[in-house]
Amino acid sequence: MNTLHSNSDDPKTPLLPSHHDTIPRSQSFINSPLQSICTINNVFILLGPLSCIIICLCVDLNGSKLSRNMLAVLAWVFLWWITEAVPMPITSMAPLFLFPLFGIASADHVAKTYMDDVIALVLGSFILALAVEHYNIHRRLALNVSTKIIVAVMTITILFCGDPLNPPLLLLGICATTAFVSMWMHNTAAAVIMMPVATGILQNLPASGRSDDKVTKFSKAVVLGVIYSASIGGMSTLTGTGVNLILVGMWKSYFPEATPISFATWFFFGFPLAVLIFIILWVILCLFYCSKGTANALSSYLDKAQLKRELELLGPMAFAEKMVLIVFSMLIVLWMTRSITDDIPGWGALFEGRVGDGSASIMMATLLFIIPSGKQKGEKLMDWNKCKKLPWNIILLLGAGFAIADGVRTSGLAQVLSASLDFLDKAPYLAIAPAVCLISGIVTEFTSNNATTTLVVPLLIQVAQTMHVHPLFLMVPGAIGAQFAFLLPTSTPSNIVGFTTGHINIQDMIKTGLPLKIAGIAILTILMPTLGALVFGTNDPI
């Protein structure tokens, strides 16, 4: 003890023993530079440029050097994306140096693809989403909805069957709120925001080891409902997920003369699709996790009073919360009315097509930095410090998707791929569409939704041209299929959010996600040639 004390008094003595005091010299050599270099991650890093070199040396695409170079760059970028050997945002910036180096496009041209109206739409919506999160509006909304549902359920069920709680309707309220929140922000952000609200409601339930099996199942249903509702809600609007934005950006890049897909246009197709899939989700959750005696098992733990107490803790709505809601509502109205129909052009016609959904998004986001918060003198609803949480990784990934789509088109790789797909010329659409959706849905289980879309959609454009069908007939199923990431925790970050709560396991996800994926593919296959033809005008030539 005296030795320790004397050593600790010496300012030069380290607080912890150094490696050369505790590790043999030979072991120290093994654990230093050599071990840090020989890692599986570094192998994956080398795979990117190595695959690029192999393609450049060994592949001949009808003598087209530019097309071969584009394929080589694609292999490099996608290998890094899939393995995540390099952080995804950094990989997303790789086209900025790879395209000029391989002669695919100039540096200025590539850089411009990373900022257009779609990216502006994302930036503005993310800033508004941060304001909603900062002022706890999402939590107030969830508790309000849940409380009102329980009030309505209590009134009806007491009159008819005397039971004070209806678990299926309570589950419906939680899932519907999550889906609604996910419509206006990225589905991962919606899951992150809503999961504490959902688990907060479940906190009054006993732990799984000490609870009734029916209570445990209901807890699983709530968590699964939140993560799947976040994905489903994101399908209904352009701002709900990056996949929809990538699709719209690629459509604009490949077919600049065609009518662009506006926020309202997508909503008229995406919202009915999301509603149908959401109903299927609710039915599956009720069948698997809400048995007959669930209401009795839950009634002693969950009631209206408990949710009302949580709501009261938030206090009355402040001026700042009201103003954020007003700005958010104004933005939704502007998105929905910019371009309505050919007969009713919307307010965008006043500016002769010079404005886009991104213009409205940035304008409303700017108001948040102008309107006072009403809390402290000079304080605004938002300041730049609150914007440090902006998900630049998503923005860079979107930019990379647009750059790759443009590179595939301008390099001639699209034409080369199209020539190799002649065998699909006489394939029926009802056979190809489900297959496209299924392939996209399988790939997305092992890589990110956005990366899947960036890889699959350019190929589908060529398949559609080979089949002589409207490209959106395949582009839309391919993009939405990439959002059917329902089977594995690692399929999408929102799944991980639910998995880390400890209420669900992989078996629960497969049990619920597999029928949900099959139902989603069937619904999409039916809606695309019917409602899709009406909304997107796919019966007309491009």
Coordinates of C-alpha atoms in Angstrom, one line a residue:
M1 CA 0.0 0.0 0.0
N2 CA 2.9 2.4 0.8
T3 CA 4.4 1.7 -2.6
L4 CA 1.2 2.5 -4.3
H5 CA 0.9 5.7 -2.4
S6 CA 4.4 6.8 -3.1
N7 CA 4.0 6.1 -6.8
S8 CA 0.7 8.0 -7.0
D9 CA 2.4 11.0 -5.5
D10 CA 4.8 11.1 -8.5
P11 CA 3.3 13.2 -11.2
K12 CA 5.1 11.3 -13.9
T13 CA 3.6 8.0 -12.8
P14 CA 0.8 6.9 -15.2
L15 CA -2.7 6.2 -13.7
L16 CA -2.8 2.8 -15.4
P17 CA 0.2 0.5 -16.1
S18 CA 1.7 0.8 -19.5
H19 CA 1.6 -2.0 -22.1
H20 CA 5.3 -2.7 -21.9
D21 CA 5.0 -3.4 -18.2
T22 CA 2.3 -6.0 -18.5
I23 CA 2.6 -7.5 -22.0
P24 CA 5.5 -9.6 -23.4
R25 CA 7.6 -8.0 -26.2
S26 CA 6.5 -10.5 -28.8
Q27 CA 2.8 -10.2 -27.9
S28 CA 3.1 -6.4 -27.9
F29 CA 4.5 -6.6 -31.5
I30 CA 1.6 -8.8 -32.6
N31 CA -1.0 -6.5 -31.0
S32 CA 0.3 -3.2 -32.4
P33 CA 0.5 -2.2 -36.1
L34 CA 0.2 -5.6 -37.7
Q35 CA -3.0 -6.5 -35.8
S36 CA -4.6 -3.2 -36.5
I37 CA -3.9 -3.6 -40.3
C38 CA -5.0 -7.3 -40.6
T39 CA -8.7 -6.8 -40.0
I40 CA -11.8 -7.9 -41.9
N41 CA -12.8 -4.3 -42.3
N42 CA -9.6 -3.5 -44.1
V43 CA -10.2 -6.5 -46.4
F44 CA -13.6 -5.0 -47.3
I45 CA -12.0 -1.7 -47.9
L46 CA -9.6 -3.3 -50.4
L47 CA -12.4 -5.2 -52.1
G48 CA -13.8 -1.9 -53.5
P49 CA -10.8 -0.7 -55.5
L50 CA -9.8 -4.3 -56.3
S51 CA -13.1 -5.1 -57.9
C52 CA -12.9 -1.8 -59.8
I53 CA -9.4 -2.7 -61.2
I54 CA -10.6 -6.3 -62.2
I55 CA -13.6 -4.9 -64.1
C56 CA -11.4 -2.3 -65.9
L57 CA -8.9 -5.0 -66.9
C58 CA -11.2 -8.0 -67.7
V59 CA -14.6 -6.7 -68.7
D60 CA -15.4 -5.6 -72.3
L61 CA -18.8 -4.0 -72.8
N62 CA -18.9 -3.9 -76.6
G63 CA -15.8 -1.8 -76.6
S64 CA -17.4 1.0 -74.6
K65 CA -14.6 2.3 -72.3
L66 CA -16.9 4.8 -70.5
S67 CA -19.6 2.2 -69.8
R68 CA -16.9 -0.2 -68.4
N69 CA -15.5 2.5 -66.2
M70 CA -19.0 3.3 -64.9
L71 CA -19.6 -0.4 -64.1
A72 CA -16.2 -0.5 -62.3
V73 CA -17.1 2.6 -60.2
L74 CA -20.5 1.1 -59.4
A75 CA -18.9 -2.1 -58.1
W76 CA -16.5 0.0 -55.9
V77 CA -19.2 2.1 -54.4
F78 CA -21.8 -0.6 -53.8
L79 CA -19.2 -3.0 -52.2
W80 CA -18.4 -0.2 -49.7
W81 CA -22.1 0.5 -49.2
I82 CA -23.0 -3.1 -48.6
T83 CA -20.1 -4.0 -46.3
E84 CA -20.0 -0.5 -44.6
A85 CA -16.2 -0.8 -44.7
V86 CA -16.1 3.0 -45.0
P87 CA -18.8 5.1 -43.3
M88 CA -21.8 5.4 -45.6
P89 CA -21.7 9.2 -45.8
I90 CA -18.0 9.1 -46.9
T91 CA -18.8 6.4 -49.5
S92 CA -21.7 8.6 -50.7
M93 CA -19.2 11.3 -51.5
A94 CA -16.9 8.9 -53.5
P95 CA -18.5 9.8 -56.9
L96 CA -17.2 13.3 -56.4
F97 CA -13.7 12.1 -57.1
L98 CA -14.3 8.8 -58.9
F99 CA -16.4 10.2 -61.7
P100 CA -13.8 12.8 -62.7
L101 CA -10.9 10.4 -62.3
F102 CA -12.5 7.8 -64.6
G103 CA -13.7 10.3 -67.2
I104 CA -17.4 9.7 -66.5
A105 CA -18.3 13.4 -65.7
S106 CA -16.6 16.6 -64.8
A107 CA -16.2 17.7 -61.1
D108 CA -18.7 20.6 -61.5
H109 CA -21.3 18.3 -63.2
V110 CA -21.1 15.7 -60.4
A111 CA -21.3 18.3 -57.7
K112 CA -24.4 19.8 -59.1
T113 CA -26.3 16.5 -58.8
Y114 CA -25.8 16.6 -55.0
M115 CA -28.0 19.7 -54.7
D116 CA -31.3 20.1 -56.5
D117 CA -35.0 20.7 -55.6
V118 CA -35.4 17.2 -54.1
I119 CA -32.4 17.7 -51.7
A120 CA -33.9 21.1 -50.8
L121 CA -37.2 19.4 -50.0
V122 CA -35.3 17.0 -47.7
L123 CA -33.4 19.8 -45.9
G124 CA -36.5 21.8 -45.2
S125 CA -38.5 18.9 -44.0
F126 CA -35.7 17.7 -41.7
I127 CA -35.4 21.2 -40.1
L128 CA -39.2 21.2 -39.5
A129 CA -39.0 17.6 -38.1
L130 CA -36.3 18.8 -35.7
A131 CA -38.6 21.6 -34.5
V132 CA -41.4 19.1 -33.9
E133 CA -39.0 16.9 -31.9
H134 CA -37.5 19.9 -29.9
Y135 CA -41.0 21.1 -28.7
N136 CA -42.2 17.5 -27.9
I137 CA -45.2 17.9 -30.3
H138 CA -44.9 14.3 -31.4
R139 CA -45.3 13.1 -27.8
R140 CA -48.3 15.4 -27.2
L141 CA -49.9 14.1 -30.3
A142 CA -49.4 10.4 -29.4
L143 CA -50.7 10.8 -25.9
N144 CA -53.7 12.9 -27.1
V145 CA -54.6 10.2 -29.7
S146 CA -54.1 7.3 -27.3
T147 CA -56.2 9.0 -24.5
K148 CA -59.0 9.9 -26.9
I149 CA -59.1 6.3 -28.2
I150 CA -59.3 4.9 -24.7
V151 CA -62.1 7.4 -23.8
A152 CA -64.1 6.3 -27.0
V153 CA -63.4 2.6 -26.3
M154 CA -64.5 2.9 -22.7
T155 CA -67.7 4.6 -23.7
I156 CA -68.6 2.0 -26.3
T157 CA -67.5 -1.2 -24.6
I158 CA -69.0 -0.3 -21.2
L159 CA -72.4 0.2 -22.9
F160 CA -72.2 -3.1 -24.8
C161 CA -69.9 -5.5 -23.0
G162 CA -68.8 -3.8 -19.8
D163 CA -65.0 -4.1 -20.6
P164 CA -63.1 -0.9 -20.0
L165 CA -60.3 -1.6 -22.4
N166 CA -60.1 -2.7 -26.1
P167 CA -56.4 -3.6 -26.9
P168 CA -56.9 -3.8 -30.7
L169 CA -58.2 -0.2 -30.8
L170 CA -55.5 1.0 -28.4
L171 CA -52.9 -0.7 -30.7
L172 CA -54.5 1.0 -33.7
G173 CA -54.1 4.4 -32.0
I174 CA -50.4 3.9 -31.3
C175 CA -49.7 2.5 -34.8
A176 CA -51.7 5.2 -36.6
T177 CA -49.9 8.0 -34.7
T178 CA -46.5 6.5 -35.7
A179 CA -47.6 6.2 -39.3
F180 CA -48.8 9.8 -39.4
V181 CA -45.6 11.1 -37.8
S182 CA -43.6 9.0 -40.3
M183 CA -45.4 10.7 -43.2
W184 CA -43.6 13.9 -42.5
M185 CA -40.2 12.8 -41.4
H186 CA -37.8 10.0 -42.1
N187 CA -39.1 6.6 -40.9
T188 CA -36.0 6.0 -38.7
A189 CA -36.5 9.4 -37.0
A190 CA -40.2 8.6 -36.6
A191 CA -39.4 5.3 -34.9
V192 CA -36.8 6.9 -32.7
I193 CA -39.3 9.6 -31.6
M194 CA -42.3 7.3 -31.1
M195 CA -40.6 4.3 -29.5
P196 CA -40.1 6.0 -26.1
V197 CA -43.8 7.1 -26.3
A198 CA -44.9 3.5 -26.9
T199 CA -42.6 1.9 -24.3
G200 CA -43.7 4.6 -21.8
I201 CA -47.2 3.4 -22.2
L202 CA -45.9 -0.2 -21.6
Q203 CA -44.0 0.8 -18.5
N204 CA -47.0 0.1 -16.3
L205 CA -47.0 -3.5 -17.5
P206 CA -45.0 -6.1 -15.5
A207 CA -41.8 -7.5 -16.8
S208 CA -42.1 -10.4 -19.3
G209 CA -40.8 -13.0 -16.8
R210 CA -43.5 -12.0 -14.3
S211 CA -46.4 -11.2 -16.6
D212 CA -49.3 -13.0 -18.2
D213 CA -48.5 -14.4 -21.6
K214 CA -51.2 -12.2 -23.1
V215 CA -49.5 -9.1 -21.6
T216 CA -46.2 -10.1 -23.1
K217 CA -47.8 -10.6 -26.5
F218 CA -49.4 -7.2 -26.4
S219 CA -46.1 -5.6 -25.6
K220 CA -44.6 -7.3 -28.7
A221 CA -47.5 -6.1 -30.8
V222 CA -46.9 -2.5 -29.7
V223 CA -43.2 -2.5 -30.5
L224 CA -43.7 -4.4 -33.8
G225 CA -46.5 -2.0 -34.7
V226 CA -44.3 1.1 -34.1
I227 CA -41.4 -0.1 -36.3
Y228 CA -43.6 -1.4 -39.1
S229 CA -45.9 1.6 -39.0
A230 CA -42.9 3.9 -39.3
S231 CA -41.9 2.1 -42.6
I232 CA -45.5 2.0 -43.9
G233 CA -46.2 5.6 -43.1
G234 CA -43.1 6.7 -44.9
M235 CA -44.4 5.1 -48.2
S236 CA -47.2 7.6 -48.4
T237 CA -45.3 10.9 -48.9
L238 CA -42.1 12.0 -50.6
T239 CA -40.6 13.2 -47.3
G240 CA -41.4 9.9 -45.4
T241 CA -38.3 8.1 -46.7
G242 CA -35.2 8.7 -48.8
V243 CA -36.3 5.8 -51.2
N244 CA -39.2 7.9 -52.6
L245 CA -36.9 10.9 -53.1
I246 CA -34.3 8.7 -54.9
L247 CA -37.1 7.4 -57.2
V248 CA -38.3 10.9 -58.0
G249 CA -34.8 12.2 -58.6
M250 CA -34.0 9.3 -61.0
W251 CA -37.2 9.9 -62.9
K252 CA -36.3 13.5 -63.3
S253 CA -32.7 12.6 -64.3
Y254 CA -33.6 9.9 -66.9
F255 CA -36.7 11.6 -68.3
P256 CA -36.3 15.4 -67.9
E257 CA -39.0 16.1 -70.5
A258 CA -41.6 14.0 -68.7
T259 CA -44.0 15.4 -66.2
P260 CA -42.2 15.4 -62.8
I261 CA -43.6 13.5 -59.8
S262 CA -44.8 16.2 -57.4
F263 CA -45.5 15.8 -53.7
A264 CA -49.3 15.7 -54.4
T265 CA -48.9 13.2 -57.3
W266 CA -47.0 10.7 -55.1
F267 CA -49.5 11.2 -52.2
F268 CA -52.5 10.3 -54.3
F269 CA -50.9 6.9 -55.0
G270 CA -48.7 6.4 -51.9
F271 CA -51.4 7.2 -49.3
P272 CA -54.0 4.6 -50.4
L273 CA -51.2 2.0 -50.7
A274 CA -50.0 2.8 -47.2
V275 CA -53.5 2.7 -45.8
L276 CA -54.2 -0.8 -47.3
I277 CA -50.8 -2.2 -46.0
F278 CA -51.4 -0.6 -42.6
I279 CA -54.8 -2.3 -42.3
I280 CA -53.1 -5.6 -43.1
L281 CA -50.5 -4.9 -40.5
W282 CA -53.1 -4.2 -37.8
V283 CA -55.1 -7.3 -38.7
I284 CA -51.9 -9.5 -38.5
L285 CA -50.9 -8.0 -35.1
C286 CA -54.5 -8.5 -33.7
L287 CA -54.6 -12.1 -34.9
F288 CA -51.1 -13.0 -33.6
Y289 CA -50.9 -10.9 -30.4
C290 CA -54.3 -9.8 -29.2
S291 CA -56.2 -12.9 -28.1
K292 CA -59.6 -12.9 -26.4
G293 CA -58.5 -12.5 -22.8
T294 CA -56.0 -9.7 -23.5
A295 CA -58.4 -7.0 -22.4
N296 CA -58.9 -8.5 -19.0
A297 CA -55.1 -9.0 -18.6
L298 CA -54.3 -5.4 -19.4
S299 CA -57.2 -3.6 -17.7
S300 CA -55.5 -3.6 -14.3
Y301 CA -52.3 -2.0 -15.8
L302 CA -53.5 0.4 -18.5
D303 CA -56.2 2.9 -18.3
K304 CA -57.2 6.3 -19.4
A305 CA -56.1 8.0 -16.2
Q306 CA -52.5 6.9 -16.6
L307 CA -52.2 8.3 -20.1
K308 CA -54.0 11.4 -19.1
R309 CA -51.4 12.0 -16.3
E310 CA -48.6 11.7 -18.8
L311 CA -50.3 14.2 -21.0
E312 CA -50.9 16.6 -18.1
L313 CA -47.1 16.5 -17.3
L314 CA -46.5 18.2 -20.7
G315 CA -48.7 21.1 -19.6
P316 CA -50.7 23.3 -22.0
M317 CA -49.5 24.0 -25.5
A318 CA -47.1 27.0 -25.5
F319 CA -47.0 29.7 -28.1
A320 CA -43.9 28.1 -29.7
E321 CA -45.6 24.7 -30.1
K322 CA -48.6 26.3 -31.7
M323 CA -46.5 28.3 -34.2
V324 CA -44.5 25.2 -35.2
L325 CA -47.8 23.3 -35.8
I326 CA -49.1 26.3 -37.9
V327 CA -45.9 26.4 -40.0
F328 CA -45.9 22.7 -40.4
S329 CA -49.6 22.7 -41.5
M330 CA -48.9 25.6 -44.0
L331 CA -46.1 23.5 -45.5
I332 CA -48.4 20.5 -46.0
V333 CA -51.0 22.7 -47.7
L334 CA -48.3 24.2 -50.0
W335 CA -47.0 20.7 -50.9
M336 CA -50.5 19.4 -51.6
T337 CA -51.7 22.4 -53.7
R338 CA -48.6 23.4 -55.8
S339 CA -49.6 21.1 -58.6
I340 CA -53.0 19.4 -58.5
T341 CA -54.4 18.4 -61.9
D342 CA -54.2 19.6 -65.5
D343 CA -57.5 21.5 -65.1
I344 CA -56.6 22.8 -61.6
P345 CA -52.9 23.7 -61.9
G346 CA -52.3 24.9 -58.3
W347 CA -50.4 27.8 -57.0
G348 CA -47.2 26.7 -58.7
A349 CA -48.6 27.9 -62.0
L350 CA -48.4 31.5 -60.8
F351 CA -44.6 31.2 -61.0
E352 CA -44.6 29.5 -64.4
G353 CA -43.0 26.3 -63.1
R354 CA -40.0 28.0 -61.5
V355 CA -40.8 26.8 -58.0
G356 CA -40.8 23.2 -56.6
D357 CA -41.7 21.4 -53.4
G358 CA -38.2 22.1 -52.2
S359 CA -38.8 25.9 -52.6
A360 CA -41.8 25.6 -50.2
S361 CA -39.9 23.4 -47.8
I362 CA -37.0 25.8 -47.4
M363 CA -39.3 28.9 -47.2
M364 CA -41.3 27.4 -44.3
A365 CA -38.1 26.2 -42.6
T366 CA -36.7 29.8 -42.9
L367 CA -39.8 31.1 -41.0
L368 CA -38.8 29.0 -38.0
F369 CA -35.6 31.2 -37.8
I370 CA -37.7 34.4 -38.0
I371 CA -40.7 33.8 -35.8
P372 CA -40.1 34.5 -32.0
S373 CA -40.5 31.6 -29.6
G374 CA -42.2 33.7 -27.0
K375 CA -39.9 32.3 -24.3
Q376 CA -37.0 34.7 -24.0
K377 CA -36.3 38.0 -25.6
G378 CA -34.9 37.7 -29.1
E379 CA -35.2 33.9 -29.1
K380 CA -36.6 32.3 -32.3
L381 CA -38.4 29.0 -32.8
M382 CA -35.2 27.5 -34.2
D383 CA -31.6 28.4 -34.2
W384 CA -28.6 26.8 -36.0
N385 CA -27.4 25.0 -32.9
K386 CA -30.6 22.9 -33.0
C387 CA -29.8 22.0 -36.6
K388 CA -26.6 20.2 -35.7
K389 CA -28.6 17.0 -35.6
L390 CA -29.5 17.3 -39.3
P391 CA -28.9 13.8 -40.9
W392 CA -26.3 14.7 -43.4
N393 CA -25.7 11.0 -44.1
I394 CA -29.2 10.7 -45.6
I395 CA -28.7 13.9 -47.7
L396 CA -25.3 12.7 -49.0
L397 CA -26.7 9.3 -49.8
L398 CA -29.5 10.9 -51.8
G399 CA -27.0 13.0 -53.7
A400 CA -24.9 9.9 -54.5
G401 CA -28.0 8.1 -55.8
F402 CA -28.7 11.0 -58.1
A403 CA -25.1 11.2 -59.3
I404 CA -25.0 7.4 -60.0
A405 CA -28.3 7.5 -61.9
D406 CA -26.9 10.4 -64.0
G407 CA -23.6 8.5 -64.6
V408 CA -25.4 5.3 -65.6
R409 CA -27.4 7.3 -68.2
T410 CA -24.6 9.5 -69.6
S411 CA -21.9 6.9 -69.7
G412 CA -24.0 4.6 -72.0
L413 CA -24.1 1.8 -69.4
A414 CA -27.9 2.0 -69.4
Q415 CA -28.0 1.1 -73.1
V416 CA -25.5 -1.7 -72.7
L417 CA -27.7 -3.2 -69.9
S418 CA -30.8 -2.8 -72.0
A419 CA -29.4 -4.7 -74.9
S420 CA -28.8 -7.7 -72.5
L421 CA -32.4 -7.9 -71.4
D422 CA -34.1 -8.7 -74.7
F423 CA -35.4 -12.0 -73.4
L424 CA -37.9 -10.0 -71.2
D425 CA -39.6 -8.5 -74.3
K426 CA -42.6 -10.8 -74.2
A427 CA -42.8 -11.3 -70.4
P428 CA -46.2 -10.4 -69.0
Y429 CA -46.3 -7.5 -66.6
L430 CA -48.2 -9.4 -63.9
A431 CA -45.3 -11.9 -63.8
I432 CA -42.5 -9.3 -63.8
A433 CA -44.0 -6.8 -61.3
P434 CA -44.2 -9.2 -58.3
A435 CA -40.8 -10.6 -59.2
V436 CA -39.3 -7.1 -59.2
C437 CA -40.9 -6.2 -55.9
L438 CA -39.8 -9.5 -54.4
I439 CA -36.2 -9.2 -55.5
S440 CA -36.0 -5.6 -54.2
G441 CA -37.6 -6.8 -51.0
I442 CA -35.0 -9.5 -50.5
V443 CA -32.0 -7.3 -51.3
T444 CA -33.2 -4.7 -48.9
E445 CA -33.1 -7.2 -46.0
F446 CA -29.3 -7.2 -46.3
T447 CA -28.4 -3.6 -47.3
S448 CA -30.0 -0.2 -46.8
N449 CA -33.3 0.7 -48.4
N450 CA -31.6 3.7 -50.2
A451 CA -28.7 1.7 -51.5
T452 CA -31.1 -1.0 -52.8
T453 CA -33.1 1.6 -54.6
T454 CA -30.0 3.2 -56.1
L455 CA -28.9 -0.2 -57.4
V456 CA -32.2 -1.6 -58.6
V457 CA -34.1 1.3 -60.2
P458 CA -31.7 2.1 -63.0
L459 CA -31.8 -1.5 -64.0
L460 CA -35.6 -1.5 -63.9
I461 CA -35.7 1.4 -66.3
Q462 CA -33.9 -0.6 -68.9
V463 CA -36.1 -3.7 -68.2
A464 CA -39.2 -1.5 -68.7
Q465 CA -37.8 -0.2 -72.0
T466 CA -37.0 -3.7 -73.2
M467 CA -40.6 -4.8 -72.3
H468 CA -42.0 -1.7 -74.0
V469 CA -43.9 -0.6 -70.8
H470 CA -43.9 2.7 -69.0
P471 CA -40.8 2.8 -66.8
L472 CA -42.8 3.7 -63.7
F473 CA -44.6 0.4 -64.0
L474 CA -41.4 -1.2 -62.7
M475 CA -39.6 1.7 -61.0
V476 CA -42.4 2.2 -58.4
P477 CA -42.7 -1.5 -57.4
G478 CA -38.9 -1.7 -57.2
A479 CA -38.6 1.4 -55.0
I480 CA -41.5 0.5 -52.7
G481 CA -40.3 -3.1 -52.5
A482 CA -37.1 -1.8 -51.1
Q483 CA -39.2 -0.4 -48.2
F484 CA -40.6 -3.9 -47.3
A485 CA -37.7 -4.5 -44.9
F486 CA -39.7 -6.4 -42.3
L487 CA -37.8 -9.6 -41.6
L488 CA -34.5 -8.8 -39.9
P489 CA -33.4 -6.3 -37.2
T490 CA -30.6 -5.1 -39.4
S491 CA -32.8 -4.6 -42.5
T492 CA -33.4 -0.9 -41.6
P493 CA -32.4 1.3 -38.6
S494 CA -36.1 1.6 -37.4
N495 CA -36.1 -2.2 -36.9
I496 CA -33.0 -1.9 -34.7
V497 CA -34.8 0.7 -32.6
G498 CA -37.6 -1.8 -31.8
F499 CA -35.2 -4.8 -31.4
T500 CA -33.1 -3.0 -28.7
T501 CA -36.2 -2.6 -26.5
G502 CA -35.9 -6.3 -25.6
H503 CA -39.7 -6.9 -26.2
I504 CA -39.2 -8.7 -29.5
N505 CA -36.9 -11.2 -31.1
I506 CA -36.1 -12.3 -34.7
Q507 CA -38.8 -15.0 -34.6
D508 CA -41.4 -12.3 -33.8
M509 CA -40.2 -10.2 -36.8
I510 CA -40.3 -13.1 -39.2
K511 CA -43.7 -14.3 -37.9
T512 CA -45.2 -10.8 -38.5
G513 CA -43.0 -9.5 -41.3
L514 CA -43.3 -12.4 -43.8
P515 CA -47.1 -12.3 -44.2
L516 CA -46.9 -8.5 -44.2
K517 CA -44.2 -8.5 -47.0
I518 CA -46.3 -11.0 -49.1
A519 CA -49.5 -8.9 -48.6
G520 CA -47.6 -5.7 -49.5
I521 CA -46.3 -7.2 -52.8
A522 CA -49.8 -8.4 -53.7
I523 CA -51.4 -5.0 -53.0
L524 CA -48.7 -3.1 -54.9
T525 CA -49.0 -5.5 -57.9
I526 CA -52.7 -4.8 -58.1
L527 CA -52.6 -1.1 -57.4
M528 CA -49.8 -0.2 -59.9
P529 CA -51.7 -0.9 -63.2
T530 CA -55.0 0.4 -61.8
L531 CA -54.5 3.4 -59.4
G532 CA -50.9 3.9 -60.6
A533 CA -52.0 4.2 -64.2
L534 CA -54.5 6.9 -63.2
V535 CA -52.2 8.9 -61.0
F536 CA -48.9 8.6 -63.0
G537 CA -50.4 8.5 -66.4
T538 CA -48.6 5.4 -67.3
N539 CA -51.0 4.6 -70.2
D540 CA -49.7 7.7 -72.0
P541 CA -46.3 7.7 -73.9
I542 CA -43.4 9.4 -72.3

